[in-house]
Structures are given as structure tokens and as C-alpha cells.
Amino acid sequence: MFKSSVTSKIYSLLCLFTLACGSHENTENKELISHPVDSDYNDYLYQYSIIDALLAGVYDGTMTFGEIKSKGNLGLGTFNRIDGELFMNDGEVFKIRYDGSVHPVNDSEQTPLAFVKHFQPDTIFEWSGNAINYEQFEEWIGNNLHSNELYAIRISGPFSRMHTRAPAPAQKPYPPLVDYLADNQHEFTFEETLGVAVGFYLPEYIDRMNVPGFHFHYLSEDQQSGGHILDFETNRLKVEVDKASGVILENMDNRDFLNADLVKDRGNEMNTVERGR
């Protein structure tokens, strides 16, 4: 078993602003604000904004992918106006759009939500034999993880079937995400595809800040197809697992985030958005 009793630490760096303080000199605080994430935090999951903000309709952020690349080399998320699904592996960033097309991402593009980590696998699992689907995969790999820990995960192998989705870009005024995706989510099914899925397993206590449980995005080896995984079937997989020491959260500093309803319980909306149920 790949388990640990070490308690996960959560470091929340909330609402980071660039300060022009004038007469208020404080070298220690300036250093903290200028360098909120450095090499000491390379084993932490970094996230920009929170899932409940996206669920509430906050679809535009100011974080660039050039900045995101400095926070990690593996991860997922979305783009401003929720224009597609984000896939990041080995520092390369791709956008999977609603029409099924895949595009490399410029450093200047921005995101309203991204989760990334400097990926260094601690353990490798392999599956071969009987075909399993996504739900069965979650049960199998979940038995080898500790439910209170945080993990970045990379899956690679052949898939006899891969079922994914990607959203079309939204126009203002933005509705809550569950309402928007009801009519603007495009689904794809690929047969006999070879590729990589990247994502996370996160514990239930992360609810409202991130997605509890498993969350994966897929990209085919030929970089021609992918998306947010809804289901798959496979009989052979390599699963690389990297346990994170904790979470660093950087919130938006824009008016949409500050005015969003982040008190409402959106658990049911989360299940519908992430799993279609």
C-alpha cells in the first residue's frame, strides 16, 4: 500500500496584490509578496483560484500560462471564457476545444482556474489483464492511495474507448457553470486511442476549493484528440503517482471574484459538472 499518516498541510496565499506601500517599509513582507511560490514549495500542489468561483460563473482570470509554467509542469484547468480544457504534461500546455481540435498554448494566454504541480513520481503502478472502465480504475488505484492525502497522477497506455468533453467559449453575462454546460458541452468518443491522462486525486476536505476525488484530462499521443475524461476502457495502463506535501492557493484579485457567491453550497453542481451526474 502507498499510504502515509503524515497530515497534509494547506498553505493558502489569498488575494495576492502588487503593493506600492510608499512610507511603509517592511523588507520581510515585501519578500513574501514578491516570491509567494519558490523552490521550497516544489512538492506542493499549486492552484490559481478555486473551483467554486468557476461554478459561480467567474470565467476570466489574469494569470498567464507563462506564470503557470513556473508553478508546475503537470496539471489541468481551463481558459478564459472556459474556452476548452487545459492539458499540461512535461511543461507543455495544450487546449482541447469544443470542436475537438487541439492547440499549443501561448504563454500570454490567461486562465481563470488551473491546478499544477512539479511532477516527480514517488510510485508506479501497472495494470494489465481484464479490461476495466474509469469507475473500476478509480476503485483499483484508490485502494492504493490514502484518502486524506493529495496526489498528482499521470496515466499512460492504450484505450479501447475514451469518452471526453470540452466546453464552447462563453459570452458575458456568464451564467453558473452547471447551467452553461447543460447546452454548451461537447462530448467525444475515441476508439483504439493511445495517449496520456494527467490529473489529481484530492481528499474530501478539499471540497469547495478544488475537485475532491479523481479528476483527469486526456491527450492522445498524436496530439489530435482529448478533453476532460468522463469514461474510458482499457486493459493495460502505467500509473505514475506523486504525493504532494500540501496546497498553495492563489486567489484572483478581480471584481468578478470578489462579488461571486462563494457561500452557496455547490456540491450537487460539482457532481453534475465533473461527472455528469
Tab-separated table of C-alpha atoms in Angstrom:
chain	number	residue	atom	x	y	z
A	1	MET	CA	0.000	0.000	0.000
A	2	PHE	CA	1.113	3.553	-0.763
A	3	LYS	CA	-0.080	5.262	2.407
A	4	SER	CA	1.204	7.826	4.844
A	5	SER	CA	-0.023	9.100	8.197
A	6	VAL	CA	1.574	12.476	7.645
A	7	THR	CA	-1.067	15.213	7.807
A	8	SER	CA	-1.306	17.259	4.607
A	9	LYS	CA	-0.582	20.960	5.067
A	10	ILE	CA	-2.549	23.623	3.310
A	11	TYR	CA	-0.859	26.929	2.688
A	12	SER	CA	-3.368	29.472	1.434
A	13	LEU	CA	-1.970	32.608	-0.141
A	14	LEU	CA	-5.157	34.588	-0.559
A	15	CYS	CA	-5.747	37.612	-2.755
A	16	LEU	CA	-2.148	38.471	-3.690
A	17	PHE	CA	-1.743	42.070	-4.708
A	18	THR	CA	1.176	44.108	-6.001
A	19	LEU	CA	1.673	46.692	-3.239
A	20	ALA	CA	3.033	50.182	-3.591
A	21	CYS	CA	3.471	50.991	0.056
A	22	GLY	CA	5.305	54.310	-0.045
A	23	SER	CA	6.352	55.128	3.537
A	24	HIS	CA	5.617	51.636	4.947
A	25	GLU	CA	8.944	49.828	4.802
A	26	ASN	CA	8.855	46.105	5.655
A	27	THR	CA	11.531	44.084	3.871
A	28	GLU	CA	10.318	40.726	5.199
A	29	ASN	CA	6.759	41.242	3.960
A	30	LYS	CA	7.921	42.533	0.592
A	31	GLU	CA	9.979	39.384	0.103
A	32	LEU	CA	6.961	37.185	0.874
A	33	ILE	CA	4.706	39.038	-1.533
A	34	SER	CA	7.286	39.163	-4.320
A	35	HIS	CA	8.031	35.424	-4.138
A	36	PRO	CA	4.917	33.592	-2.892
A	37	VAL	CA	5.994	30.319	-4.508
A	38	ASP	CA	9.669	29.339	-4.659
A	39	SER	CA	11.745	26.172	-4.813
A	40	ASP	CA	10.836	25.289	-1.223
A	41	TYR	CA	7.295	24.599	-2.423
A	42	ASN	CA	8.073	22.421	-5.441
A	43	ASP	CA	6.420	19.417	-3.790
A	44	TYR	CA	3.148	21.305	-3.291
A	45	LEU	CA	0.082	21.421	-5.491
A	46	TYR	CA	-0.317	24.994	-6.733
A	47	GLN	CA	-3.714	26.274	-7.749
A	48	TYR	CA	-4.896	29.571	-9.163
A	49	SER	CA	-8.420	30.408	-7.932
A	50	ILE	CA	-10.958	27.892	-6.621
A	51	ILE	CA	-13.461	25.533	-8.221
A	52	ASP	CA	-16.447	27.219	-6.540
A	53	ALA	CA	-15.574	30.516	-8.265
A	54	LEU	CA	-15.749	28.799	-11.657
A	55	LEU	CA	-19.008	27.104	-10.663
A	56	ALA	CA	-20.365	30.542	-9.723
A	57	GLY	CA	-19.575	31.944	-13.183
A	58	VAL	CA	-16.157	33.564	-12.709
A	59	TYR	CA	-14.742	32.681	-16.132
A	60	ASP	CA	-11.972	35.271	-16.563
A	61	GLY	CA	-8.650	35.453	-14.752
A	62	THR	CA	-5.392	37.353	-15.102
A	63	MET	CA	-2.870	34.546	-14.552
A	64	THR	CA	-0.889	33.814	-17.725
A	65	PHE	CA	0.336	30.405	-18.764
A	66	GLY	CA	3.866	31.757	-18.723
A	67	GLU	CA	3.337	32.248	-14.976
A	68	ILE	CA	1.586	28.902	-14.592
A	69	LYS	CA	4.599	27.096	-16.080
A	70	SER	CA	6.750	28.426	-13.237
A	71	LYS	CA	4.414	26.768	-10.716
A	72	GLY	CA	4.488	23.245	-12.139
A	73	ASN	CA	4.961	21.042	-15.204
A	74	LEU	CA	1.845	18.843	-14.969
A	75	GLY	CA	-1.746	19.865	-14.460
A	76	LEU	CA	-5.166	20.792	-15.727
A	77	GLY	CA	-7.737	23.571	-15.699
A	78	THR	CA	-9.410	25.779	-18.281
A	79	PHE	CA	-9.056	29.050	-20.209
A	80	ASN	CA	-10.707	32.455	-20.042
A	81	ARG	CA	-14.349	32.263	-21.126
A	82	ILE	CA	-13.939	28.500	-20.397
A	83	ASP	CA	-12.708	28.142	-23.964
A	84	GLY	CA	-11.725	24.460	-23.796
A	85	GLU	CA	-9.925	22.055	-21.482
A	86	LEU	CA	-6.340	22.536	-20.290
A	87	PHE	CA	-3.831	19.681	-20.537
A	88	MET	CA	-0.281	20.171	-19.205
A	89	ASN	CA	2.421	17.491	-19.233
A	90	ASP	CA	6.213	17.846	-19.047
A	91	GLY	CA	5.754	21.622	-19.157
A	92	GLU	CA	3.880	21.581	-22.487
A	93	VAL	CA	0.420	23.162	-22.468
A	94	PHE	CA	-2.427	22.301	-24.836
A	95	LYS	CA	-6.005	23.475	-25.311
A	96	ILE	CA	-8.673	20.940	-26.302
A	97	ARG	CA	-11.564	22.914	-27.799
A	98	TYR	CA	-15.293	22.243	-28.202
A	99	ASP	CA	-14.822	21.233	-31.855
A	100	GLY	CA	-12.334	18.517	-30.841
A	101	SER	CA	-9.279	20.390	-32.111
A	102	VAL	CA	-6.050	20.552	-30.081
A	103	HIS	CA	-3.824	23.644	-29.943
A	104	PRO	CA	-0.497	24.532	-28.288
A	105	VAL	CA	-0.975	27.394	-25.811
A	106	ASN	CA	0.902	30.699	-25.881
A	107	ASP	CA	2.473	31.935	-22.649
A	108	SER	CA	0.393	35.126	-22.904
A	109	GLU	CA	-2.976	33.324	-22.751
A	110	GLN	CA	-4.801	33.578	-19.439
A	111	THR	CA	-6.743	31.245	-17.172
A	112	PRO	CA	-9.494	31.584	-14.552
A	113	LEU	CA	-8.604	28.235	-12.941
A	114	ALA	CA	-5.550	25.960	-13.039
A	115	PHE	CA	-4.097	23.205	-10.839
A	116	VAL	CA	-0.444	22.263	-11.407
A	117	LYS	CA	2.491	20.515	-9.720
A	118	HIS	CA	6.179	19.925	-10.336
A	119	PHE	CA	5.688	16.239	-11.075
A	120	GLN	CA	8.166	13.765	-9.564
A	121	PRO	CA	6.609	10.290	-9.310
A	122	ASP	CA	7.014	8.512	-5.986
A	123	THR	CA	5.433	5.229	-7.048
A	124	ILE	CA	4.487	3.474	-10.283
A	125	PHE	CA	1.593	1.033	-10.657
A	126	GLU	CA	0.769	-1.096	-13.679
A	127	TRP	CA	-2.455	-2.749	-14.761
A	128	SER	CA	-2.703	-5.484	-17.355
A	129	GLY	CA	-5.274	-8.194	-17.909
A	130	ASN	CA	-9.034	-7.838	-17.850
A	131	ALA	CA	-10.492	-4.677	-19.353
A	132	ILE	CA	-11.561	-2.041	-16.836
A	133	ASN	CA	-13.527	1.186	-17.171
A	134	TYR	CA	-12.915	4.545	-15.486
A	135	GLU	CA	-15.012	3.721	-12.414
A	136	GLN	CA	-13.190	0.407	-11.915
A	137	PHE	CA	-9.846	2.159	-12.367
A	138	GLU	CA	-10.759	4.641	-9.633
A	139	GLU	CA	-11.631	1.787	-7.256
A	140	TRP	CA	-8.388	-0.081	-8.022
A	141	ILE	CA	-5.988	2.833	-7.726
A	142	GLY	CA	-7.965	4.324	-4.840
A	143	ASN	CA	-7.224	1.216	-2.788
A	144	ASN	CA	-3.536	2.059	-3.113
A	145	LEU	CA	-3.846	5.689	-2.008
A	146	HIS	CA	-4.564	7.275	1.365
A	147	SER	CA	-7.913	9.073	1.396
A	148	ASN	CA	-6.511	12.021	3.396
A	149	GLU	CA	-3.522	12.711	1.151
A	150	LEU	CA	-3.141	14.691	-2.091
A	151	TYR	CA	-1.726	13.112	-5.261
A	152	ALA	CA	-0.765	14.201	-8.758
A	153	ILE	CA	-1.224	11.308	-11.201
A	154	ARG	CA	-0.183	10.548	-14.770
A	155	ILE	CA	-1.747	7.641	-16.682
A	156	SER	CA	-0.411	6.346	-19.986
A	157	GLY	CA	-1.423	3.491	-22.222
A	158	PRO	CA	-3.777	2.269	-24.942
A	159	PHE	CA	-7.506	2.831	-24.518
A	160	SER	CA	-10.027	0.794	-26.443
A	161	ARG	CA	-12.515	3.597	-25.762
A	162	MET	CA	-12.092	7.122	-24.423
A	163	HIS	CA	-15.081	9.385	-23.673
A	164	THR	CA	-14.283	13.071	-23.095
A	165	ARG	CA	-15.827	16.510	-23.214
A	166	ALA	CA	-14.873	20.156	-23.815
A	167	PRO	CA	-16.925	23.356	-23.405
A	168	ALA	CA	-17.559	26.030	-26.016
A	169	PRO	CA	-16.404	29.564	-25.118
A	170	ALA	CA	-18.958	31.575	-23.138
A	171	GLN	CA	-20.190	35.115	-23.712
A	172	LYS	CA	-21.000	37.639	-20.994
A	173	PRO	CA	-23.022	37.816	-18.856
A	174	TYR	CA	-21.704	34.470	-17.625
A	175	PRO	CA	-24.220	32.074	-16.020
A	176	PRO	CA	-23.303	29.488	-13.361
A	177	LEU	CA	-21.211	26.711	-14.899
A	178	VAL	CA	-23.754	23.919	-14.423
A	179	ASP	CA	-26.331	25.940	-16.392
A	180	TYR	CA	-23.892	26.856	-19.133
A	181	LEU	CA	-22.582	23.329	-19.688
A	182	ALA	CA	-26.099	21.943	-19.969
A	183	ASP	CA	-26.267	23.358	-23.517
A	184	ASN	CA	-22.634	24.099	-24.350
A	185	GLN	CA	-20.719	20.930	-23.509
A	186	HIS	CA	-19.455	18.888	-26.461
A	187	GLU	CA	-18.666	15.194	-25.957
A	188	PHE	CA	-16.301	12.967	-27.930
A	189	THR	CA	-15.745	9.206	-28.084
A	190	PHE	CA	-12.462	7.836	-29.437
A	191	GLU	CA	-11.839	4.186	-30.297
A	192	GLU	CA	-8.421	2.498	-30.017
A	193	THR	CA	-6.533	5.598	-28.905
A	194	LEU	CA	-3.075	5.782	-27.332
A	195	GLY	CA	-2.225	8.648	-25.025
A	196	VAL	CA	-1.737	10.208	-21.599
A	197	ALA	CA	-4.116	11.409	-18.900
A	198	VAL	CA	-2.986	13.865	-16.226
A	199	GLY	CA	-4.782	14.857	-13.072
A	200	PHE	CA	-5.205	14.550	-9.353
A	201	TYR	CA	-6.720	12.610	-6.518
A	202	LEU	CA	-7.730	15.002	-3.735
A	203	PRO	CA	-9.444	14.301	-0.374
A	204	GLU	CA	-12.976	15.297	0.580
A	205	TYR	CA	-11.774	18.117	2.834
A	206	ILE	CA	-10.580	19.982	-0.261
A	207	ASP	CA	-14.228	20.466	-1.278
A	208	ARG	CA	-15.187	23.991	-2.491
A	209	MET	CA	-11.549	24.834	-3.157
A	210	ASN	CA	-10.788	22.046	-5.627
A	211	VAL	CA	-12.365	18.866	-7.001
A	212	PRO	CA	-12.492	16.032	-4.436
A	213	GLY	CA	-11.742	12.557	-5.747
A	214	PHE	CA	-10.281	11.889	-9.189
A	215	HIS	CA	-10.091	14.477	-11.971
A	216	PHE	CA	-8.295	13.811	-15.283
A	217	HIS	CA	-7.781	15.386	-18.691
A	218	TYR	CA	-6.610	13.356	-21.688
A	219	LEU	CA	-4.440	13.990	-24.767
A	220	SER	CA	-3.750	11.422	-27.473
A	221	GLU	CA	-0.164	10.632	-28.408
A	222	ASP	CA	-0.621	12.220	-31.829
A	223	GLN	CA	-1.993	15.388	-30.138
A	224	GLN	CA	-5.139	15.232	-32.241
A	225	SER	CA	-7.790	14.497	-29.609
A	226	GLY	CA	-8.513	14.744	-25.902
A	227	GLY	CA	-10.580	16.506	-23.252
A	228	HIS	CA	-11.969	16.138	-19.741
A	229	ILE	CA	-12.371	12.407	-19.068
A	230	LEU	CA	-15.898	11.130	-18.473
A	231	ASP	CA	-15.175	7.430	-19.024
A	232	PHE	CA	-12.716	5.024	-20.641
A	233	GLU	CA	-11.959	1.344	-21.185
A	234	THR	CA	-8.502	-0.222	-21.169
A	235	ASN	CA	-6.700	-3.475	-20.405
A	236	ARG	CA	-3.199	-2.037	-19.899
A	237	LEU	CA	-2.039	1.054	-18.003
A	238	LYS	CA	1.011	2.641	-16.439
A	239	VAL	CA	0.100	4.862	-13.487
A	240	GLU	CA	2.669	7.271	-12.021
A	241	VAL	CA	1.814	8.781	-8.632
A	242	ASP	CA	3.356	11.810	-6.884
A	243	LYS	CA	2.174	12.565	-3.336
A	244	ALA	CA	2.004	16.299	-2.645
A	245	SER	CA	3.034	17.853	0.671
A	246	GLY	CA	0.141	20.310	0.623
A	247	VAL	CA	-1.606	23.041	-1.333
A	248	ILE	CA	-0.715	26.603	-2.236
A	249	LEU	CA	-3.757	28.648	-3.213
A	250	GLU	CA	-3.550	31.972	-5.018
A	251	ASN	CA	-6.892	33.701	-5.396
A	252	MET	CA	-7.939	36.168	-8.048
A	253	ASP	CA	-7.899	39.867	-7.268
A	254	ASN	CA	-10.567	40.923	-9.753
A	255	ARG	CA	-14.056	42.296	-9.140
A	256	ASP	CA	-15.865	39.227	-10.509
A	257	PHE	CA	-14.213	37.022	-7.897
A	258	LEU	CA	-14.836	39.471	-5.072
A	259	ASN	CA	-18.535	39.717	-5.989
A	260	ALA	CA	-19.107	35.987	-6.561
A	261	ASP	CA	-21.427	33.997	-4.307
A	262	LEU	CA	-18.886	31.720	-2.625
A	263	VAL	CA	-21.166	30.945	0.347
A	264	LYS	CA	-23.631	28.755	-1.549
A	265	ASP	CA	-23.091	25.003	-1.293
A	266	ARG	CA	-22.395	23.853	-4.867
A	267	GLY	CA	-21.727	20.172	-4.180
A	268	ASN	CA	-24.516	18.934	-6.444
A	269	GLU	CA	-23.392	21.309	-9.186
A	270	MET	CA	-19.861	19.939	-8.829
A	271	ASN	CA	-21.013	16.352	-9.355
A	272	THR	CA	-23.018	17.312	-12.425
A	273	VAL	CA	-20.172	19.314	-13.956
A	274	GLU	CA	-17.360	16.847	-13.216
A	275	ARG	CA	-19.110	13.514	-13.633
A	276	GLY	CA	-22.309	14.289	-15.472
A	277	ARG	CA	-24.371	13.113	-12.523
